[in-house]
mmCIF file with all atom_site columns, C-alpha atoms in Angstrom:
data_model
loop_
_atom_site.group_PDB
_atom_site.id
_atom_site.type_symbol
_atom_site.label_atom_id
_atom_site.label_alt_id
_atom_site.label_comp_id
_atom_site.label_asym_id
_atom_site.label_entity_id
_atom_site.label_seq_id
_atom_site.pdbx_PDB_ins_code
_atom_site.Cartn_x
_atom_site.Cartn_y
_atom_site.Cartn_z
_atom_site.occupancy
_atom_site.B_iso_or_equiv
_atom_site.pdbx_formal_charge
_atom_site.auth_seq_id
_atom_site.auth_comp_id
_atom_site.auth_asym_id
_atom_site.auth_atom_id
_atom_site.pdbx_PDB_model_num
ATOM 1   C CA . UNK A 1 1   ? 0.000   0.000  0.000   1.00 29.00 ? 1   UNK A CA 1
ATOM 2   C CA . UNK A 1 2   ? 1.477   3.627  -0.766  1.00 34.00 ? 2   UNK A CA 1
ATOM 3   C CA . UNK A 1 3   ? 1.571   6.079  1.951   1.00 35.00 ? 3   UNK A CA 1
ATOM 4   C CA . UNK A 1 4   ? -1.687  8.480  1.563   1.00 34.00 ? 4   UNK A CA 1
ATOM 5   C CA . UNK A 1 5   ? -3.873  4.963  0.575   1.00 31.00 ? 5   UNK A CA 1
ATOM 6   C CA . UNK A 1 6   ? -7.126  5.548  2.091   1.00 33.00 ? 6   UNK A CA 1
ATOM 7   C CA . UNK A 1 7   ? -9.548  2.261  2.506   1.00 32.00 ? 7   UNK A CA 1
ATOM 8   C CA . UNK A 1 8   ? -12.950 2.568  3.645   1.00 33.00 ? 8   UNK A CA 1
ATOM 9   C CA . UNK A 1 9   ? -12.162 2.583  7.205   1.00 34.00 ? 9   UNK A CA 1
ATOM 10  C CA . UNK A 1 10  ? -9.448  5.417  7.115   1.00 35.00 ? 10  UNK A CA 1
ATOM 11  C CA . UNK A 1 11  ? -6.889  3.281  9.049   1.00 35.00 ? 11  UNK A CA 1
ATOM 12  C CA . UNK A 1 12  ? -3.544  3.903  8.042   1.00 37.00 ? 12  UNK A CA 1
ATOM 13  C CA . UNK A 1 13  ? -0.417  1.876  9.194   1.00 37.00 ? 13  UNK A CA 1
ATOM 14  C CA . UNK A 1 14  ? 2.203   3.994  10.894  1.00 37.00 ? 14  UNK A CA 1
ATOM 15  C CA . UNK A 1 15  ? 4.644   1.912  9.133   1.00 38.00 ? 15  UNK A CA 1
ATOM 16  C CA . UNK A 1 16  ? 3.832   2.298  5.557   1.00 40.00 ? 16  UNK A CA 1
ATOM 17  C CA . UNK A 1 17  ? 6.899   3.060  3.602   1.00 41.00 ? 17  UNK A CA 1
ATOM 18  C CA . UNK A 1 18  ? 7.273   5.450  0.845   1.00 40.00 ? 18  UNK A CA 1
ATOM 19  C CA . UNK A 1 19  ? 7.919   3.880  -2.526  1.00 38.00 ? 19  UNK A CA 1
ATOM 20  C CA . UNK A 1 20  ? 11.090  4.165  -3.656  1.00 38.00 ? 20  UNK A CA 1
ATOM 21  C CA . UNK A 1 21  ? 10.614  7.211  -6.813  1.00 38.00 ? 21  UNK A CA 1
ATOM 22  C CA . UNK A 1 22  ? 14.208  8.962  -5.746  1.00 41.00 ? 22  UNK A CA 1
ATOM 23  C CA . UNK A 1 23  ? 13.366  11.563 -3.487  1.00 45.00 ? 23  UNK A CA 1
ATOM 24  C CA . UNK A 1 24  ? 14.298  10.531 0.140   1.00 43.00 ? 24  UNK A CA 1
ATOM 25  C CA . UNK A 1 25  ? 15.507  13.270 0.831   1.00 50.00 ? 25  UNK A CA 1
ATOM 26  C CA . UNK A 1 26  ? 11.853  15.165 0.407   1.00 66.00 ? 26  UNK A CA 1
ATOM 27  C CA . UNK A 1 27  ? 9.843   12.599 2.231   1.00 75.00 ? 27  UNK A CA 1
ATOM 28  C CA . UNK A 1 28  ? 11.247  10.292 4.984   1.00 74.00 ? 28  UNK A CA 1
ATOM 29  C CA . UNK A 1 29  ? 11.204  6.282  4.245   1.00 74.00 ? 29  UNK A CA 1
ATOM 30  C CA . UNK A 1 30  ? 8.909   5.893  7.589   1.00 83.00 ? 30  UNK A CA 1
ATOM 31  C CA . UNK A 1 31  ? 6.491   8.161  8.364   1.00 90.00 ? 31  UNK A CA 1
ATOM 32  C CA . UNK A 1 32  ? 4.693   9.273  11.534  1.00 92.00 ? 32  UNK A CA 1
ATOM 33  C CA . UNK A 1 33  ? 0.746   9.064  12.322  1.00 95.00 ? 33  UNK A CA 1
ATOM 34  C CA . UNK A 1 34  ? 0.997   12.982 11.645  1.00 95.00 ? 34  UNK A CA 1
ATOM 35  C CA . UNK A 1 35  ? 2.982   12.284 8.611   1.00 94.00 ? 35  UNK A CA 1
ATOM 36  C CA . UNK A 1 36  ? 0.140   9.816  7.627   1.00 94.00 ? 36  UNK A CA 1
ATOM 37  C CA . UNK A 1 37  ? -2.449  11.821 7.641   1.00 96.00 ? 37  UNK A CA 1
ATOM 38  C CA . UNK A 1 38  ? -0.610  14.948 6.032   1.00 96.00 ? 38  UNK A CA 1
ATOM 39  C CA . UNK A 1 39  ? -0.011  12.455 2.984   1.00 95.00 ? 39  UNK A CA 1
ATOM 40  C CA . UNK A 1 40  ? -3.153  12.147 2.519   1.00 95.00 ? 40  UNK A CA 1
ATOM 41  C CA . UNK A 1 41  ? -4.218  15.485 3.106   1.00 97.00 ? 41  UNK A CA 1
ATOM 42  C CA . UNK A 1 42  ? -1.877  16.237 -0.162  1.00 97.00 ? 42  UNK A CA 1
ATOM 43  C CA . UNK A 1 43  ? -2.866  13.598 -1.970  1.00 96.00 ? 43  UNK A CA 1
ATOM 44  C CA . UNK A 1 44  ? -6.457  15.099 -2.152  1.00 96.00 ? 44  UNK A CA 1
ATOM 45  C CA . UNK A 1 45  ? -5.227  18.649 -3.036  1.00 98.00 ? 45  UNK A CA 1
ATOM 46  C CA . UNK A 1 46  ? -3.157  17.271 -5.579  1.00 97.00 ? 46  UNK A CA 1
ATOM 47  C CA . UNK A 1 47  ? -5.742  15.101 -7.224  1.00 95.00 ? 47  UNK A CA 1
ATOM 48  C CA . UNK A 1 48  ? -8.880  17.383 -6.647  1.00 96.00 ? 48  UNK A CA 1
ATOM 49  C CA . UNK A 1 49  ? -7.576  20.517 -4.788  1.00 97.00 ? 49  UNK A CA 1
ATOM 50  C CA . UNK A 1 50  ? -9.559  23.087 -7.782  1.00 97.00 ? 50  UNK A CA 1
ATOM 51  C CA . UNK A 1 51  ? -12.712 21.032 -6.493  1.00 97.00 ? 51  UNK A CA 1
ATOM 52  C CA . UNK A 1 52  ? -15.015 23.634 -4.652  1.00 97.00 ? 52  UNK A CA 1
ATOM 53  C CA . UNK A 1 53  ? -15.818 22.883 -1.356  1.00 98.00 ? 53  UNK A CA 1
ATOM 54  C CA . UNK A 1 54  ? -19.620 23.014 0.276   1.00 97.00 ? 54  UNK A CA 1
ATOM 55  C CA . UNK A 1 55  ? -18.251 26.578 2.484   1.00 96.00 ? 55  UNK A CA 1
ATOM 56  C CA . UNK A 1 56  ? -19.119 29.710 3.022   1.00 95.00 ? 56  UNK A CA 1
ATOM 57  C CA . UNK A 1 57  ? -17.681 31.544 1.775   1.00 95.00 ? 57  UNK A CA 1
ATOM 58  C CA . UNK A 1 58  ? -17.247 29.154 -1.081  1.00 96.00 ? 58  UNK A CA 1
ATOM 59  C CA . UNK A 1 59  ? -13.142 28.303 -1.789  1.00 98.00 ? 59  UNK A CA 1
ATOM 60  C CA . UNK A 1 60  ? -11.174 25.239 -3.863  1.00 98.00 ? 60  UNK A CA 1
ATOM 61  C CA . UNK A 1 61  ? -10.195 21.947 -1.811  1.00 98.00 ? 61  UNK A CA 1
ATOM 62  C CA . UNK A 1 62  ? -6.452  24.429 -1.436  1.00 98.00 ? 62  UNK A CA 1
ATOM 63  C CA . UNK A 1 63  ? -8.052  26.784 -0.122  1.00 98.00 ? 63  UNK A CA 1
ATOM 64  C CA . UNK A 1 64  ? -10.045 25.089 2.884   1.00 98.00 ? 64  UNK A CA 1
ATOM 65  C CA . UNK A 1 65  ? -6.793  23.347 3.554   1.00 98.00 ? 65  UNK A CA 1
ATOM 66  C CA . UNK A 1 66  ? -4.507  26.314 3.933   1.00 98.00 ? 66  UNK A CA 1
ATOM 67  C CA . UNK A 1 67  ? -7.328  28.440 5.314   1.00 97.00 ? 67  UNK A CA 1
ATOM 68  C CA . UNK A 1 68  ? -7.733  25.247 8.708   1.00 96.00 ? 68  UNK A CA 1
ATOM 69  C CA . UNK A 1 69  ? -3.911  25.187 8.672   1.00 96.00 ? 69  UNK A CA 1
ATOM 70  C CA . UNK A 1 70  ? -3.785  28.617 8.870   1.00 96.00 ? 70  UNK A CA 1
ATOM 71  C CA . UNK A 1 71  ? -6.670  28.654 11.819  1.00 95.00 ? 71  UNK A CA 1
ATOM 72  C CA . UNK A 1 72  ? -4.209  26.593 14.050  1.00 90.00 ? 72  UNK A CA 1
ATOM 73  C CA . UNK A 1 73  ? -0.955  28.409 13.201  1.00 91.00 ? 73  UNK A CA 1
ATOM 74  C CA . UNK A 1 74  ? 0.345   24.520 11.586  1.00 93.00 ? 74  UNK A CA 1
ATOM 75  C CA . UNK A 1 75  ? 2.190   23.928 8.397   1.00 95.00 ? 75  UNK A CA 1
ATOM 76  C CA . UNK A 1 76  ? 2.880   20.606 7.045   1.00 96.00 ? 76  UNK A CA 1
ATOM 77  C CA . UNK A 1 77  ? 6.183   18.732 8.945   1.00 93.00 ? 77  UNK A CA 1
ATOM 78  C CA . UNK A 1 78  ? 7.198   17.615 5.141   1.00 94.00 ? 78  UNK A CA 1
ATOM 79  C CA . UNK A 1 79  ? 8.198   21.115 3.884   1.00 95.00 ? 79  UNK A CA 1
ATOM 80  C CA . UNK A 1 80  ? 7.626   20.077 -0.315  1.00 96.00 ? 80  UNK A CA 1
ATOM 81  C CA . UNK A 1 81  ? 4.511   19.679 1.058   1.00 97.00 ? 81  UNK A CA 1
ATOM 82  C CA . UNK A 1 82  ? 3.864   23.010 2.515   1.00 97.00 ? 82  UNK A CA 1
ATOM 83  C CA . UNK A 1 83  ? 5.341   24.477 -1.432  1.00 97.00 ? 83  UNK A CA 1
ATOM 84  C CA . UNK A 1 84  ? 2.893   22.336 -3.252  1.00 98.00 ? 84  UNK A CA 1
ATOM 85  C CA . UNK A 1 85  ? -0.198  23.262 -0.962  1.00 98.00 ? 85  UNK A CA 1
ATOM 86  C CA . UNK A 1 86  ? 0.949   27.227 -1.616  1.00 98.00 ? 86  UNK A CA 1
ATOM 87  C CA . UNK A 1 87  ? 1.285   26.883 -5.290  1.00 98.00 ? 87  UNK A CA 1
ATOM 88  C CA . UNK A 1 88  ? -1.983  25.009 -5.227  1.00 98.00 ? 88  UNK A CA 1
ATOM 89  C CA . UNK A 1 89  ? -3.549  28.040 -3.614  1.00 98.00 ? 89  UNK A CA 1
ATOM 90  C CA . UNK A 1 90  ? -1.944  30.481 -5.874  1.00 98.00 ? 90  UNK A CA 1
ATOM 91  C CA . UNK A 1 91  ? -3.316  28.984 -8.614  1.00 98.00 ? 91  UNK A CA 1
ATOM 92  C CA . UNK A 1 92  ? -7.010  28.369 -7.624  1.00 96.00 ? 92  UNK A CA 1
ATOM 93  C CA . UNK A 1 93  ? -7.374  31.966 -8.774  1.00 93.00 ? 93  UNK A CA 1
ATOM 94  C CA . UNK A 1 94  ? -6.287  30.743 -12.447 1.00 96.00 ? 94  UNK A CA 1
ATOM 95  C CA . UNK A 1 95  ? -9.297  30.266 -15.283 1.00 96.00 ? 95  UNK A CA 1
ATOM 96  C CA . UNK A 1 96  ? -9.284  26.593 -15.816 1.00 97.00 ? 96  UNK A CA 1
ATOM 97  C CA . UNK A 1 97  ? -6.823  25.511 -12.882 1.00 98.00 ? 97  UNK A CA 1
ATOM 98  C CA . UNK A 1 98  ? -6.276  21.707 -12.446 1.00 97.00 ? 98  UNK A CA 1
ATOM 99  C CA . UNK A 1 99  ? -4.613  20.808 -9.734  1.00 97.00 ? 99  UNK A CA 1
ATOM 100 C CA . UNK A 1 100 ? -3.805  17.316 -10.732 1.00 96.00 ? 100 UNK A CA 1
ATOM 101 C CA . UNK A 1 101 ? -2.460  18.642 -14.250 1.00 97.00 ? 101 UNK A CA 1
ATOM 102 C CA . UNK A 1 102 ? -0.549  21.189 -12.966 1.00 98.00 ? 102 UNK A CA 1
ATOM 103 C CA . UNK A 1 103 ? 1.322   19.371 -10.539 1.00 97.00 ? 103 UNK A CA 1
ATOM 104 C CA . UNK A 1 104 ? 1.854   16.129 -13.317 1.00 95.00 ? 104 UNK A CA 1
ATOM 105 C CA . UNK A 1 105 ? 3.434   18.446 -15.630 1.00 96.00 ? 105 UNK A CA 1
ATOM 106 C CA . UNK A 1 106 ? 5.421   20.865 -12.793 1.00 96.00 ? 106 UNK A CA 1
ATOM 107 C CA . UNK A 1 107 ? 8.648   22.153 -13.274 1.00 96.00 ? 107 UNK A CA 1
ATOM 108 C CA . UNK A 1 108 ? 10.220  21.450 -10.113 1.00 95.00 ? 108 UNK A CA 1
ATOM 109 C CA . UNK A 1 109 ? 10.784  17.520 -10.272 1.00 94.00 ? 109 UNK A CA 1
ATOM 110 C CA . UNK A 1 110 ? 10.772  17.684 -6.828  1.00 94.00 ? 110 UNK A CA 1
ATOM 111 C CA . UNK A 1 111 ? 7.507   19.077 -6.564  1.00 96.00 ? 111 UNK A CA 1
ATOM 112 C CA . UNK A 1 112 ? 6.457   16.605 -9.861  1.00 95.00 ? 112 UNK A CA 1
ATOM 113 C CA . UNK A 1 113 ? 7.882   13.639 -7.949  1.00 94.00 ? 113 UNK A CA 1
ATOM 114 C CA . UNK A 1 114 ? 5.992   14.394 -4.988  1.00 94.00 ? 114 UNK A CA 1
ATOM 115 C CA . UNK A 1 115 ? 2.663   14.761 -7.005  1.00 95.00 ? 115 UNK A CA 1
ATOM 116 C CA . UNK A 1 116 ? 3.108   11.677 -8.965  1.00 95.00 ? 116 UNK A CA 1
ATOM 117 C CA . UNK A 1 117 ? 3.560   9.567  -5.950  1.00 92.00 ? 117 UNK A CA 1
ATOM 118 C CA . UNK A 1 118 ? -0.223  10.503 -5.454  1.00 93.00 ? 118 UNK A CA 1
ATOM 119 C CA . UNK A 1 119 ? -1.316  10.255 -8.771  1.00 91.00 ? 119 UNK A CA 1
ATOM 120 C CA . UNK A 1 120 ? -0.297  6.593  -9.399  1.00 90.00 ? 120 UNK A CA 1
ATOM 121 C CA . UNK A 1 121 ? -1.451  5.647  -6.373  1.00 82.00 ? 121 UNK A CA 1
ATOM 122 C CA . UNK A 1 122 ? -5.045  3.660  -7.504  1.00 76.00 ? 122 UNK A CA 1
ATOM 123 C CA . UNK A 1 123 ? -7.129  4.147  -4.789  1.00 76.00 ? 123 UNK A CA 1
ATOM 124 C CA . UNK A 1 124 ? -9.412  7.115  -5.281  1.00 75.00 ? 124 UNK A CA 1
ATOM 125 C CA . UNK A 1 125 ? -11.036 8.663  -2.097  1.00 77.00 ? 125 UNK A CA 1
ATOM 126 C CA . UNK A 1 126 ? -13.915 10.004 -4.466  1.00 76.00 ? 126 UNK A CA 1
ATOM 127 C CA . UNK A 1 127 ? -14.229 7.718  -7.732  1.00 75.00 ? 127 UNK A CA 1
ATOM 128 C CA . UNK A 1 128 ? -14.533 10.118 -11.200 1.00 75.00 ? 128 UNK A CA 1
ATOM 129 C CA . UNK A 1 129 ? -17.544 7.916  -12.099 1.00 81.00 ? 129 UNK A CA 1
ATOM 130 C CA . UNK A 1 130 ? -19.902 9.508  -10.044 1.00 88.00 ? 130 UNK A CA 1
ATOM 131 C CA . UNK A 1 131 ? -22.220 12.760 -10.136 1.00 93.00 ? 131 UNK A CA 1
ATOM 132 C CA . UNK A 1 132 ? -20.135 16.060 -9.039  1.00 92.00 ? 132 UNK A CA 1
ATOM 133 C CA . UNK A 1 133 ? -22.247 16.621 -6.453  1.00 94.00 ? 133 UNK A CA 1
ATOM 134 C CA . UNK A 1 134 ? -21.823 13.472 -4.751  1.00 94.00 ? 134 UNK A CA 1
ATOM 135 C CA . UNK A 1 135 ? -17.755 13.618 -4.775  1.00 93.00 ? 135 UNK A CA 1
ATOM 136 C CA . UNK A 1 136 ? -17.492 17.239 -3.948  1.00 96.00 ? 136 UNK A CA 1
ATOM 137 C CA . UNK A 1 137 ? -19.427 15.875 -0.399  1.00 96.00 ? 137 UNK A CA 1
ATOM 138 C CA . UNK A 1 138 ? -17.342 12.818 -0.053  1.00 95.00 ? 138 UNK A CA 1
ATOM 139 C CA . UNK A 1 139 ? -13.714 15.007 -0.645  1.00 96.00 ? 139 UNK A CA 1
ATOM 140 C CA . UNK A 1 140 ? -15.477 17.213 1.866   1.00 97.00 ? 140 UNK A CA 1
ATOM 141 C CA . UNK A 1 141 ? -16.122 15.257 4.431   1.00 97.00 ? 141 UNK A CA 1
ATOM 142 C CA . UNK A 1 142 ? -13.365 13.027 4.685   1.00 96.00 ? 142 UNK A CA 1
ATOM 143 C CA . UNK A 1 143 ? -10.718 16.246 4.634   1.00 98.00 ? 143 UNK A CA 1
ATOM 144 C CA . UNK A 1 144 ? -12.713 17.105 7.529   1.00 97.00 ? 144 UNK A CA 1
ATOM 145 C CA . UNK A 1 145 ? -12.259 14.212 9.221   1.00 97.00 ? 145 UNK A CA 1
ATOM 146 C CA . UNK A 1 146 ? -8.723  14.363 8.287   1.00 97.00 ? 146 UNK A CA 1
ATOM 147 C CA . UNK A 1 147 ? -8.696  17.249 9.950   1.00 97.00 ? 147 UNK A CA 1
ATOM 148 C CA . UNK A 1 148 ? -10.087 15.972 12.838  1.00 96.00 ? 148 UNK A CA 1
ATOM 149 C CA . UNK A 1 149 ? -7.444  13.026 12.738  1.00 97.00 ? 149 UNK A CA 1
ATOM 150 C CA . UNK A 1 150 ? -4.612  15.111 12.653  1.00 96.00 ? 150 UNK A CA 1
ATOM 151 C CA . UNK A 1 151 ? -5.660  17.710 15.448  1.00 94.00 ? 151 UNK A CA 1
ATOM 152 C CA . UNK A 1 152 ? -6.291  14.500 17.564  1.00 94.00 ? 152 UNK A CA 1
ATOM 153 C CA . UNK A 1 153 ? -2.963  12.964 16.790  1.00 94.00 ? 153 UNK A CA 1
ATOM 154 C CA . UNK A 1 154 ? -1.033  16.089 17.212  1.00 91.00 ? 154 UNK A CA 1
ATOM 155 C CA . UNK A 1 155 ? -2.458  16.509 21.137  1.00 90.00 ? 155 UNK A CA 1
ATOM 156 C CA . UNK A 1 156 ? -1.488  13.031 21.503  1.00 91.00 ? 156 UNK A CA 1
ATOM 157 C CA . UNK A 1 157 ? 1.581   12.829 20.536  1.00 90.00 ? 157 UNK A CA 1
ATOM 158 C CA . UNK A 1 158 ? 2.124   16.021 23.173  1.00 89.00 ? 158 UNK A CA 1
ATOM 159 C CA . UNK A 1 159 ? 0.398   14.113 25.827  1.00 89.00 ? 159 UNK A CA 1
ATOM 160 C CA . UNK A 1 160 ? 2.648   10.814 25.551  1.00 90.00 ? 160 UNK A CA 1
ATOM 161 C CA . UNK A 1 161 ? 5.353   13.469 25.569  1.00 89.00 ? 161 UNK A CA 1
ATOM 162 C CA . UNK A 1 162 ? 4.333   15.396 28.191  1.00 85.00 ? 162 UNK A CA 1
ATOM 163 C CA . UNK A 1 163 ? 3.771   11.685 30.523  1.00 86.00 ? 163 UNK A CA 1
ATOM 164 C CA . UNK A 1 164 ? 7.349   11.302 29.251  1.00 89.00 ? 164 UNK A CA 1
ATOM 165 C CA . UNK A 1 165 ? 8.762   14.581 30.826  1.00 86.00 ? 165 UNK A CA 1
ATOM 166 C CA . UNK A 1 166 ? 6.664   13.561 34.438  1.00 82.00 ? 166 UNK A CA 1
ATOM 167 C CA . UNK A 1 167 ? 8.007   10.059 34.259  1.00 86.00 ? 167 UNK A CA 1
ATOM 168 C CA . UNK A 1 168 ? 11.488  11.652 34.494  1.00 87.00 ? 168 UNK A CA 1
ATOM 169 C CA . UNK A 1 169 ? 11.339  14.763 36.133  1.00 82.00 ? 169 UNK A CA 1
ATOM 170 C CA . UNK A 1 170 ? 12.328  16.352 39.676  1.00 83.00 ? 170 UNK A CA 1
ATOM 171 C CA . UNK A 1 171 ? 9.604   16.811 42.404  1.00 82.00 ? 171 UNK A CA 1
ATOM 172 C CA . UNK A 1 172 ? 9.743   20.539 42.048  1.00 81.00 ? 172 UNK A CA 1
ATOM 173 C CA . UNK A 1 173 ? 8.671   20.590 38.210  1.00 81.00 ? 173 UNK A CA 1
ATOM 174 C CA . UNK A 1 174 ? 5.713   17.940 38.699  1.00 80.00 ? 174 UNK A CA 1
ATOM 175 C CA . UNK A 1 175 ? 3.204   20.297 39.043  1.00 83.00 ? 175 UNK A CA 1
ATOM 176 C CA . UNK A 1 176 ? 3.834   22.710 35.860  1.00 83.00 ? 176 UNK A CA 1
ATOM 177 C CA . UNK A 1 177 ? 4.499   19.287 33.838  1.00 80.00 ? 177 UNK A CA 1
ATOM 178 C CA . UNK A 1 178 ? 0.922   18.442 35.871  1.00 82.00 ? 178 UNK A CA 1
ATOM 179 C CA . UNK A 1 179 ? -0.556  21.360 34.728  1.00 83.00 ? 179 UNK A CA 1
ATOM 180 C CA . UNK A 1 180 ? 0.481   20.814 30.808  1.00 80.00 ? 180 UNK A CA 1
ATOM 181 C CA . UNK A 1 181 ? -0.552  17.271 30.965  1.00 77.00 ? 181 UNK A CA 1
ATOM 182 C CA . UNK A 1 182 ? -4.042  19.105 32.478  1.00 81.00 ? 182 UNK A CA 1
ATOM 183 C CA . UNK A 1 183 ? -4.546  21.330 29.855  1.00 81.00 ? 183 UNK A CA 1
ATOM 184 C CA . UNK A 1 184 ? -3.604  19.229 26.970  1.00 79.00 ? 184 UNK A CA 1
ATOM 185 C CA . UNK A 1 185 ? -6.178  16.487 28.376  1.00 74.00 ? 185 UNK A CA 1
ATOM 186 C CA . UNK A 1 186 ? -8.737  19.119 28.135  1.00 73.00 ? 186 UNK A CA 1
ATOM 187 C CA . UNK A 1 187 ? -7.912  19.783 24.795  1.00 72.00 ? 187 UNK A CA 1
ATOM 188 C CA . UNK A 1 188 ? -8.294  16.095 23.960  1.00 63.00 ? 188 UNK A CA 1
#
């Protein structure tokens, strides 16, 4: 399974592997849970991000994704990533934009690389054989849930780190570790 796969269930194996296209040095071998689920974030905007999402105020598949990474002050942890997404954006404001296109034919073979990794993959999130309507609302709601995912992975992965820090710390700084751990439970 390429990393970004999606199956009906939306697990994805914290061990998938990237296949081997040449550019290691762009995207790690292994990739984290966060990693995960920022793969597959891409892998939507590349394959549908002119798609125009069910919003108001109405904006491309890009769009809504820089606009909620924007909301929590995050940017993608693989930085091609965070390149593609802005060029993606940039051109949503283009007559006939197509994000899939545009990326397959890219200049940057990084940034082409990347994209194709995506666009071979076969499994399809929203299948082209089906009315417009019906994909727009399945691309919508599962980068929503995506979404979702990653905020909920992100607070976890400061939790574990934060039961790390009280597993090892002094007496004295238990209660502002205490306090983090409090707040970040909250959050959760």
């Amino acid at each position: 399974e390429m990393v970004g796969s999606l199956d009906e269930s939306s697990n994805m194996n914290a061990d998938s592997a990237v296949p081997d296209y040449g550019f290691h040095a762009l995207i790690p071998n292994k990739l984290s849970k966060i990693q995960e689920i920022e793969s597959t974030i891409m892998k939507l905007v590349v394959r549908n991000g002119e798609m125009l999402m069910p919003t108001e105020p109405q904006v491309t598949l890009a769009q809504f994704v820089s606009v909620n990474l924007a909301e929590d002050e995050l940017e993608f942890s693989i930085p091609i990533y965070n390149t593609m997404l802005n060029e993606a954006v940039e051109q949503s404001n283009v007559e006939g934009f197509v994000a899939e296109s545009f990326f397959s034919k890219h200049v940057n073979l990084d940034v082409n690389k990347a994209a194709m990794n995506f666009i071979i993959d076969n499994v399809n999130i929203a299948p082209d054989d089906i009315e417009e309507e019906k994909r727009v609302k399945i691309v919508y709601q599962r980068i929503s849930h995506l979404f979702v995912e990653l905020r909920f992975q992100m607070i976890s992965d400061q939790l574990a780190e934060v039961k790390q820090q009280l597993a090892s710390s002094k007496p004295e700084d238990m209660a502002e570790i205490m306090q983090k751990y409090k707040e970040l439970k909250f959050k959760k």
